[in-house]
Short mmCIF file of C-alpha atoms and ligand atoms in Angstrom, two decimals:
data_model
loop_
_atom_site.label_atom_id
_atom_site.label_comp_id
_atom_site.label_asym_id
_atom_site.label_seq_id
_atom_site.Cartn_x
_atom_site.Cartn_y
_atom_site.Cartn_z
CA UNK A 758 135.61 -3.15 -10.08
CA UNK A 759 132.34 -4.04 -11.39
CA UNK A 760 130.15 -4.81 -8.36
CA UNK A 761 127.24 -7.35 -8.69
CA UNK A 762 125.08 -9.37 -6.83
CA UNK A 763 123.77 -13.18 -6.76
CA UNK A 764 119.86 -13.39 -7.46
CA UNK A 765 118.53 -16.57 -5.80
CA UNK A 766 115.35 -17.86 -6.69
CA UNK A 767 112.88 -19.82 -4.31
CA UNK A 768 113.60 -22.82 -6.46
CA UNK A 769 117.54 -22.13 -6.37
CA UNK A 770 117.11 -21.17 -2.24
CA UNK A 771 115.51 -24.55 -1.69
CA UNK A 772 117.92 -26.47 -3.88
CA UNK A 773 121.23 -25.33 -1.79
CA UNK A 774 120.57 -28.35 0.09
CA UNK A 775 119.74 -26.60 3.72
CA UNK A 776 117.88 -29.49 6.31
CA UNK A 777 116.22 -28.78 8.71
CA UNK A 778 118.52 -29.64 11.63
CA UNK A 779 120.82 -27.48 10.29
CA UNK A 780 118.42 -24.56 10.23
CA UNK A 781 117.34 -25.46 13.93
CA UNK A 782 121.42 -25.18 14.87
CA UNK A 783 121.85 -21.77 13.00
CA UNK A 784 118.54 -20.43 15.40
CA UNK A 785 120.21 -21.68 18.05
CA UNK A 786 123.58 -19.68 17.83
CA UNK A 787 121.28 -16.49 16.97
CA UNK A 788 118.80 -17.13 19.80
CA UNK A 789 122.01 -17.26 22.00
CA UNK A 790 123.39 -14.37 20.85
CA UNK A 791 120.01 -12.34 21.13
CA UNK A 792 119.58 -13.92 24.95
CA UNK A 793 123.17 -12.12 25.45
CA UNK A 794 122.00 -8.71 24.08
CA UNK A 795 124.49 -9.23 21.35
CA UNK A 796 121.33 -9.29 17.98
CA UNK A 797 120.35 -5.58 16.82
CA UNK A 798 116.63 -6.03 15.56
CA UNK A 799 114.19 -2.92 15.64
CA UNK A 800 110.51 -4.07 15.81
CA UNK A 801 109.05 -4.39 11.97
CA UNK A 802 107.24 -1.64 10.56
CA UNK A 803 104.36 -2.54 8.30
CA UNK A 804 101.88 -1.31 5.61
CA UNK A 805 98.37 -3.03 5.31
CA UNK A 806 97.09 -2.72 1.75
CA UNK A 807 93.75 -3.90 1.19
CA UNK A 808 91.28 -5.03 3.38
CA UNK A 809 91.32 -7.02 6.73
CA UNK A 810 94.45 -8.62 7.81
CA UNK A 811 96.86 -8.00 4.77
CA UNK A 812 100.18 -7.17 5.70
CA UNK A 813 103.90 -6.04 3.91
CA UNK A 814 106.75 -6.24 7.04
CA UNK A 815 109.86 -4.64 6.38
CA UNK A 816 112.05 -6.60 8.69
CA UNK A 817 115.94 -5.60 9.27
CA UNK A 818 118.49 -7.78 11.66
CA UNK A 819 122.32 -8.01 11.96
CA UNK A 820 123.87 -10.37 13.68
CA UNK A 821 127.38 -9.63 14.41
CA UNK A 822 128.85 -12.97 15.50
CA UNK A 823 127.14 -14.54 12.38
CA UNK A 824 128.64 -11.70 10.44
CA UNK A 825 125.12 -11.17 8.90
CA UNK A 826 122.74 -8.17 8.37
CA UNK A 827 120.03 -7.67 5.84
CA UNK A 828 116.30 -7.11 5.40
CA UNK A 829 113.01 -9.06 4.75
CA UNK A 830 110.42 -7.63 3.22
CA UNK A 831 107.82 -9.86 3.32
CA UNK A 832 103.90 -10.05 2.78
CA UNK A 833 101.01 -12.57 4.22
CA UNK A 834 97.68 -12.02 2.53
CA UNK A 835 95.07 -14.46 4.21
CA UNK A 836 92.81 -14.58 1.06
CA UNK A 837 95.44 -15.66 -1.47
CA UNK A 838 94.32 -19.00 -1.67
CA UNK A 839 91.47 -18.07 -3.03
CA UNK A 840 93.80 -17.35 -5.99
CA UNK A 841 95.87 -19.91 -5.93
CA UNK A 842 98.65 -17.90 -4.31
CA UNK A 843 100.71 -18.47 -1.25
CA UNK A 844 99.78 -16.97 1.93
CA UNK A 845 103.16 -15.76 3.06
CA UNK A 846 105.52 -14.03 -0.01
CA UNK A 847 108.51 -12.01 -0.13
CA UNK A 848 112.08 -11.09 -1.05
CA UNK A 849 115.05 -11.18 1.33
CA UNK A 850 118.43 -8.39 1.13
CA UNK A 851 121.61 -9.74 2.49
CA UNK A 852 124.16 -6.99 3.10
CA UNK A 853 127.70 -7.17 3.19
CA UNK A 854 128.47 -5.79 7.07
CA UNK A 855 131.60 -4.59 6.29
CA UNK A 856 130.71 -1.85 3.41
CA UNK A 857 127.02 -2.34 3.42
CA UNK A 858 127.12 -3.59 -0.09
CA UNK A 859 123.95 -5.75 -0.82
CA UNK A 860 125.18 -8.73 -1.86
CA UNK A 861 122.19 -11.30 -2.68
CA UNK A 862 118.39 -10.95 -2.97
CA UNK A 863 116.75 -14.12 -2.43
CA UNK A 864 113.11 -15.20 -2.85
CA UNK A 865 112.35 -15.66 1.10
CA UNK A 866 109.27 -17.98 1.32
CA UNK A 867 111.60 -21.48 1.98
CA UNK A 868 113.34 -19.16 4.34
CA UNK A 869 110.14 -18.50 6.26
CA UNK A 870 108.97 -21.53 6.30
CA UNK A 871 111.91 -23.24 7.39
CA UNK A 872 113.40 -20.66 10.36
CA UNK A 873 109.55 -20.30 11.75
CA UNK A 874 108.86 -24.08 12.30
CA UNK A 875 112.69 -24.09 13.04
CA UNK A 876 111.75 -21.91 15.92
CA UNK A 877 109.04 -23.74 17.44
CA UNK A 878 111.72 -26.69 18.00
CA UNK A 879 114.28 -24.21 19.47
CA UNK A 880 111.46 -23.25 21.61
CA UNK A 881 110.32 -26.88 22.02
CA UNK A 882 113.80 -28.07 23.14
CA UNK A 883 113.02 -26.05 26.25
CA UNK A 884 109.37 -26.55 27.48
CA UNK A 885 108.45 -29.38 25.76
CA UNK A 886 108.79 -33.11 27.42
CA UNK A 887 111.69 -34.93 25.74
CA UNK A 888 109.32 -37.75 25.22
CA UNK A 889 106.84 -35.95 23.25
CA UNK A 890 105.30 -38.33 20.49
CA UNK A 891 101.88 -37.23 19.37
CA UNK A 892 101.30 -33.80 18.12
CA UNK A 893 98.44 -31.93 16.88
CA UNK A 894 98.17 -29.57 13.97
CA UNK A 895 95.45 -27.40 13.37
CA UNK A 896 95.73 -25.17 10.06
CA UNK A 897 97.58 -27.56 7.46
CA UNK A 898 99.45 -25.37 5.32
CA UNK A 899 102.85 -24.84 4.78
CA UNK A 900 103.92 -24.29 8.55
CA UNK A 901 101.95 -27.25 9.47
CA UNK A 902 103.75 -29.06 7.47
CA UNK A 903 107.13 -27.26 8.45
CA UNK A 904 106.44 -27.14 12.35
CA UNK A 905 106.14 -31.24 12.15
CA UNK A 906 109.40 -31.53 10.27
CA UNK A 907 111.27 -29.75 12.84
CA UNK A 908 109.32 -30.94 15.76
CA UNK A 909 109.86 -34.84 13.81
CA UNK A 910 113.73 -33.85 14.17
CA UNK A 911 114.25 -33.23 18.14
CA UNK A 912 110.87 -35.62 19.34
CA UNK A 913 110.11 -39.50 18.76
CA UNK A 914 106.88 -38.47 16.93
CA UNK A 915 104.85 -41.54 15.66
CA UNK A 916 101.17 -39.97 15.33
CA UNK A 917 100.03 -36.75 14.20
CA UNK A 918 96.20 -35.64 14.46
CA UNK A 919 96.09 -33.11 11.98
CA UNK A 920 92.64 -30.28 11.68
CA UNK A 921 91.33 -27.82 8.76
CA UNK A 922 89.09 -26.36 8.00
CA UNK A 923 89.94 -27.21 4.56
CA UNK A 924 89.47 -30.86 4.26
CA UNK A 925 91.39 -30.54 1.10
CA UNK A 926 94.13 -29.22 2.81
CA UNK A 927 94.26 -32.05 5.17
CA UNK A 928 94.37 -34.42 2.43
CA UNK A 929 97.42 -32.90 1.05
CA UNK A 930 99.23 -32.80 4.44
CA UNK A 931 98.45 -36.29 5.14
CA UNK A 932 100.03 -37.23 1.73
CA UNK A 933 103.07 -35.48 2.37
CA UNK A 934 103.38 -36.47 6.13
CA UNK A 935 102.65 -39.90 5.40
CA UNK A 936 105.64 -39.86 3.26
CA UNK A 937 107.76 -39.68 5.82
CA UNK A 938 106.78 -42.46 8.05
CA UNK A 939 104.91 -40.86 10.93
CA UNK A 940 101.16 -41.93 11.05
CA UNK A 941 98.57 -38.98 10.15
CA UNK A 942 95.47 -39.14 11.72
CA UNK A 943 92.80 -36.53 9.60
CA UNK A 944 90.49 -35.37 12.25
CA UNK A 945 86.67 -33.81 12.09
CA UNK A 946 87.09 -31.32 15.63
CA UNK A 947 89.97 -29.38 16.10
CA UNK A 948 89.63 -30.48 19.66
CA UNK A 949 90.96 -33.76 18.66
CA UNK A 950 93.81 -32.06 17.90
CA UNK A 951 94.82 -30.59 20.93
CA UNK A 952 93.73 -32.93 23.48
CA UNK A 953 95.41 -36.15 23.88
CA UNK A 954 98.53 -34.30 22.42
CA UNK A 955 101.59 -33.49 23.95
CA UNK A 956 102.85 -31.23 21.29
CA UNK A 957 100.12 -28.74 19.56
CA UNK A 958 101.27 -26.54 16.42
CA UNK A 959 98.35 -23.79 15.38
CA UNK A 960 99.00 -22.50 11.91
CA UNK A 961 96.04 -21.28 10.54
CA UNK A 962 95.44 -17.06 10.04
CA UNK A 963 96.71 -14.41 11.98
CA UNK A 964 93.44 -12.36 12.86
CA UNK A 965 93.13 -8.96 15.16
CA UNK A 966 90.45 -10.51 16.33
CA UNK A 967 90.52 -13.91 17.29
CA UNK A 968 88.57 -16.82 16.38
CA UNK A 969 89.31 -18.02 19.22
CA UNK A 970 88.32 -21.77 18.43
CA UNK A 971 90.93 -23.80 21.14
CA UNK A 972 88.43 -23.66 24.30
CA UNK A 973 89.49 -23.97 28.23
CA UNK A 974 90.24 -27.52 29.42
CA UNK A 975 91.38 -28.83 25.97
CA UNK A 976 95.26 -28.53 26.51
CA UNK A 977 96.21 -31.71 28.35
CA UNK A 978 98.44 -31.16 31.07
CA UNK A 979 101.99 -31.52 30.45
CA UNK A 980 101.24 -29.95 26.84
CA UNK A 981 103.61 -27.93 24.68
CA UNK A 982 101.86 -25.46 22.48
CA UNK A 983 103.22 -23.30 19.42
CA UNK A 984 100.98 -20.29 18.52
CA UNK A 985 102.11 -19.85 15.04
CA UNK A 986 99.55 -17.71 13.41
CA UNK A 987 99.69 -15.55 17.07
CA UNK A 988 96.82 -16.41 19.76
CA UNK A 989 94.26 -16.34 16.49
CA UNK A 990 93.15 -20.02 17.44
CA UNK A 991 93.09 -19.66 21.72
CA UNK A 992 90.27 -18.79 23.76
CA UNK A 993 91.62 -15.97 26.32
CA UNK A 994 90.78 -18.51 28.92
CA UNK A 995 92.66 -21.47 27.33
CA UNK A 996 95.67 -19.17 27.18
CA UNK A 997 95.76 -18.81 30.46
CA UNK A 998 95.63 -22.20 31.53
CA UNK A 999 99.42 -21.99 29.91
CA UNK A 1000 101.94 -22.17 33.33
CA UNK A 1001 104.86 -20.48 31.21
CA UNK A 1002 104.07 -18.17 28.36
CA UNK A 1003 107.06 -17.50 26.31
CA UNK A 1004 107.94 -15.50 22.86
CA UNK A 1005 110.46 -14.83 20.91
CA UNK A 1006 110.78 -11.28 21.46
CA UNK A 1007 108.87 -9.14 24.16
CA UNK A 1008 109.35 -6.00 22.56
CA UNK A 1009 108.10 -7.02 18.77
CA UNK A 1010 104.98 -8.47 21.11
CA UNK A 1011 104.51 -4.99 22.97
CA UNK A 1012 104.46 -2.88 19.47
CA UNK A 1013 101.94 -6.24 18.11
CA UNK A 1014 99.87 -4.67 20.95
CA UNK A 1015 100.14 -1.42 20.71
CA UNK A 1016 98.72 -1.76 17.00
CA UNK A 1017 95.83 -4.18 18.02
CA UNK A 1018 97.11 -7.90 18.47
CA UNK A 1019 97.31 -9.78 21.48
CA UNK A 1020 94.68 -8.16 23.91
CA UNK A 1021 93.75 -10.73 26.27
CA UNK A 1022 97.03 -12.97 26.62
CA UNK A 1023 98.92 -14.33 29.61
CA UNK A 1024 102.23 -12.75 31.34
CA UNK A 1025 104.89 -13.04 29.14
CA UNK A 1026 107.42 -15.38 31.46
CA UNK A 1027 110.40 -14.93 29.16
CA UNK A 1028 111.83 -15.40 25.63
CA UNK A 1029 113.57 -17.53 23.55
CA UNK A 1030 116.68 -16.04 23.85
CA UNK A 1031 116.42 -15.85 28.16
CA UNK A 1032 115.90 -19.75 27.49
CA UNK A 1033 118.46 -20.41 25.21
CA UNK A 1034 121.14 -18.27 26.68
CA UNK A 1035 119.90 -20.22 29.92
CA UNK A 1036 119.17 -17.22 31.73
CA UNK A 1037 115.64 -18.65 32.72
CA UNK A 1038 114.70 -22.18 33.18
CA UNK A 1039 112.67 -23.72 30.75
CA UNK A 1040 110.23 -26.71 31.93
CA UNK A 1041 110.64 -27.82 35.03
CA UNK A 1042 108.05 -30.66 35.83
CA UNK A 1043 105.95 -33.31 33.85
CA UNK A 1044 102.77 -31.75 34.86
CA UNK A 1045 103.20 -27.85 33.30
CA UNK A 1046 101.45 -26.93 30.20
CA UNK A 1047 103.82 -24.50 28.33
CA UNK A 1048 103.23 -22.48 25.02
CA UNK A 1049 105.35 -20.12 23.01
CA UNK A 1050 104.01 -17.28 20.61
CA UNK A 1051 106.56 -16.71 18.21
CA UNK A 1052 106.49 -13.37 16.43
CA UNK A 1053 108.69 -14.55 13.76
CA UNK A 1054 112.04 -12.54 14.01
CA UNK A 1055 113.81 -11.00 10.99
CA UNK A 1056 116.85 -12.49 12.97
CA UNK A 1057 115.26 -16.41 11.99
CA UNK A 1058 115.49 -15.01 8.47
CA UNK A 1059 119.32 -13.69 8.95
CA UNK A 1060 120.75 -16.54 11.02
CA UNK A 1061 119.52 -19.02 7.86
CA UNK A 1062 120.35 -16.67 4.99
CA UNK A 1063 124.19 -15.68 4.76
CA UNK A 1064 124.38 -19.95 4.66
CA UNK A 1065 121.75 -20.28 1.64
CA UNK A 1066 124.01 -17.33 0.21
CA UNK A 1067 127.48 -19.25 0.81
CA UNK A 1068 126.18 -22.63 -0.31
CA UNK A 1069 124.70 -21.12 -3.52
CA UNK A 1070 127.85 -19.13 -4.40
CA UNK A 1071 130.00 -22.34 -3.97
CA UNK A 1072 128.05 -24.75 -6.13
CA UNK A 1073 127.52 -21.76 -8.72
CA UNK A 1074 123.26 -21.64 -7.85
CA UNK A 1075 121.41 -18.45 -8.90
CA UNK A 1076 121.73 -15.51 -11.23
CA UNK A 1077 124.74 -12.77 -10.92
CA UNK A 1078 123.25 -9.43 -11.02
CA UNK A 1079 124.96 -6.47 -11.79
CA UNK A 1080 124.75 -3.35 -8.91
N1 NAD B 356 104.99 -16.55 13.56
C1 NAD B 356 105.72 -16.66 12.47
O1 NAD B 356 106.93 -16.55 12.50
C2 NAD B 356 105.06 -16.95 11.18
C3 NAD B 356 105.84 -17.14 10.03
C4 NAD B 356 105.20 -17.51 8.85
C5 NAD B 356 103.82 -17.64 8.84
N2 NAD B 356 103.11 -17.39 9.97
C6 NAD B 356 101.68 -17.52 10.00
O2 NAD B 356 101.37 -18.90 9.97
C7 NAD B 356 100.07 -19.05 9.42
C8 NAD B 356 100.07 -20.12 8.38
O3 NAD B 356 100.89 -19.70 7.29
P1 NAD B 356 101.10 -20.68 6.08
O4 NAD B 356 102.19 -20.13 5.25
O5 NAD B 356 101.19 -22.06 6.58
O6 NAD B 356 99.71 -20.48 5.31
P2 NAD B 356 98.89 -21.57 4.50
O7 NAD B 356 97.87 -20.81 3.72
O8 NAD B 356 99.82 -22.46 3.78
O9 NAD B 356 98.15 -22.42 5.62
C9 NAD B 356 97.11 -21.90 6.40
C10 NAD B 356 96.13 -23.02 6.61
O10 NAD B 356 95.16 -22.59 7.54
C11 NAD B 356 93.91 -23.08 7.11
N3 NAD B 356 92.86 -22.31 7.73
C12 NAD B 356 92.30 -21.17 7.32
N4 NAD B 356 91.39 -20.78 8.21
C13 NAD B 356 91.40 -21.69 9.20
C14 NAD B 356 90.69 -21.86 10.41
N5 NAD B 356 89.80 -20.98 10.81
N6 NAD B 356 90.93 -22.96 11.14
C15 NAD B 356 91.86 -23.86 10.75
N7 NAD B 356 92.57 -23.74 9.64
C16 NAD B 356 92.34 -22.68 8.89
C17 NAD B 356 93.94 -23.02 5.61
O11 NAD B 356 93.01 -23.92 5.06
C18 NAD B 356 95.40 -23.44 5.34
O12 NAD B 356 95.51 -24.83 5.16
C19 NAD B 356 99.67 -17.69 8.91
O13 NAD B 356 98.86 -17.09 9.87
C20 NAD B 356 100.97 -16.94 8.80
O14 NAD B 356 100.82 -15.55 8.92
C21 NAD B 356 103.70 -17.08 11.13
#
């Protein structure tokens, strides 16, 4: 039997019709699972071409009770802009868990996006206050723009103050945003966009070395914090102002540390899957200030996947491949 294999293109990945609430659900079946021990997931190995903080992850996952296992290999080059290319680029492997087979390669940047702002809500859910409605963004690319679409799903957002350095940038997000009925506030001082905010996203580049920018004091109490792009934009102090400190994974954090990252941040108090599987509690008063520092997992990329793959095989989407 000839065997083959469906090619899906970003274009063909974004057009299977995935929202955003679905991709939140999917995380949180895998982020159960993982809180249960039940997710195999080996921290990523990388290679850093270049100079300064280029990176290609290899990033493997199965998860057995979403009868899914494959591989990202994906890349984030901080300068590409200057290029006009993406930051974040890659190709995703789906594998068939029963013989192994590959059975799809998929362009993985939707993917990305989508699971890694899915996983700030997930996260969110937990330690942020129900009645969150204005957030800050600081970095306005595509996971700014991602993170608010998932936060805009679970919160009652109506304002968002949103920071670059590239005022260009925030002109584009503030387009887009607008769009979709919440109120975009461009702002000059990216502490406008952490104080006075109940939910803060930062999404701009993942340095060894942080710059550090988000100073002591500036998280309001009762503040939820993502760290997208790591602890890149937090002052050591400011960190540590945080009352719970979550990830998604403490061992991918420990190897981040090992190789450099992350070398003035809080205790860890537990991780997404302890706080989905309800194994620790997430907020428990008004007053806290909690953050998460989500890694990204390669099993984000596998809970989402092996439904892009199904969708696009029933509505005939992509490119059969022979093997
Ligand atoms: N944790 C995860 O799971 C995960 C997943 C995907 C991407 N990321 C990270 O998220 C970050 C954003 O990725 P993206 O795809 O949105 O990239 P992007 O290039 O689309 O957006 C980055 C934005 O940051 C801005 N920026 C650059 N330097 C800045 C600074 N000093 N202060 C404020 N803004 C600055 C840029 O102008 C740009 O608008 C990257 O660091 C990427 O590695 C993390």
């Amino acid at each position: 039997m000839e065997r083959r294999l469906l090619y899906l293109s970003q274009a063909d990945v974004a057009s299977v019709g995935l929202t955003m609430a679905e991709i939140i659900d999917l995380l949180e079946v895998a982020f159960g699972e993982k809180g249960e021990g039940r997710v195999e997931m080996p921290p990523k190995p990388g290679i850093h071409p270049g100079q300064g903080d280029n990176f290609i992850h290899a990033m493997p996952a199965y998860i057995p009770a979403m009868n899914s296992a494959g591989v990202k290999w994906v890349s984030g080059f901080p300068e590409n802009y200057q290029r006009g290319l993406p930051y974040i680029t890659g190709l995703l492997i789906l594998n068939d868990p029963e013989t192994g087979i590959p059975i799809s390669v998929m362009d993985c940047e939707w993917i990305t996006a989508m699971r890694t702002a899915a996983a700030t809500a997930v996260a969110a859910r937990r330690l942020a206050r129900p009645e969150s409605a204005v957030l800050g963004v600081l970095g306005c690319g595509v996971q700014g723009r991602a993170n608010t679409e998932a936060l805009n799903v679970l919160f009652p957002l109506q304002r968002v103050m949103a920071y670059d350095v590239r005022p260009e940038a925030v002109r584009a997000f503030e387009k887009e945003i607008a769009a979709t009925g919440l109120e975009v506030v461009p702002v000059d001082h990216p502490r406008q966009a952490v104080t006075g905010c109940d939910l803060v996203v930062t999404a701009g580049p993942i340095l060894k070395t942080p710059h550090a920018t988000i100073q002591p004091g500036w998280l309001d109490a009762g503040a939820f914090a993502s760290l997208v792009d790591f602890d890149s934009y937090w002052h050591p102090q400011a960190l540590k102002e945080a009352d719970k400190f979550c990830t998604d994974d403490v061992p991918q954090l420990e190897h981040y540390r090992e190789v450099g990252y992350f070398q003035d941040i809080p205790p860890i108090y537990c991780d997404l899957g302890e706080l989905v599987a309800g194994k620790k509690p997430g907020r428990e008063s008004a007053d806290e200030r909690t953050m998460t520092c989500n890694l990204g997992l390669a099993m984000d990329d596998m809970a989402v996947a092996p439904t892009v793959y199904q969708r696009a095989v029933a509505s005939g989407t992509g490119t059969w491949l022979p093997l």
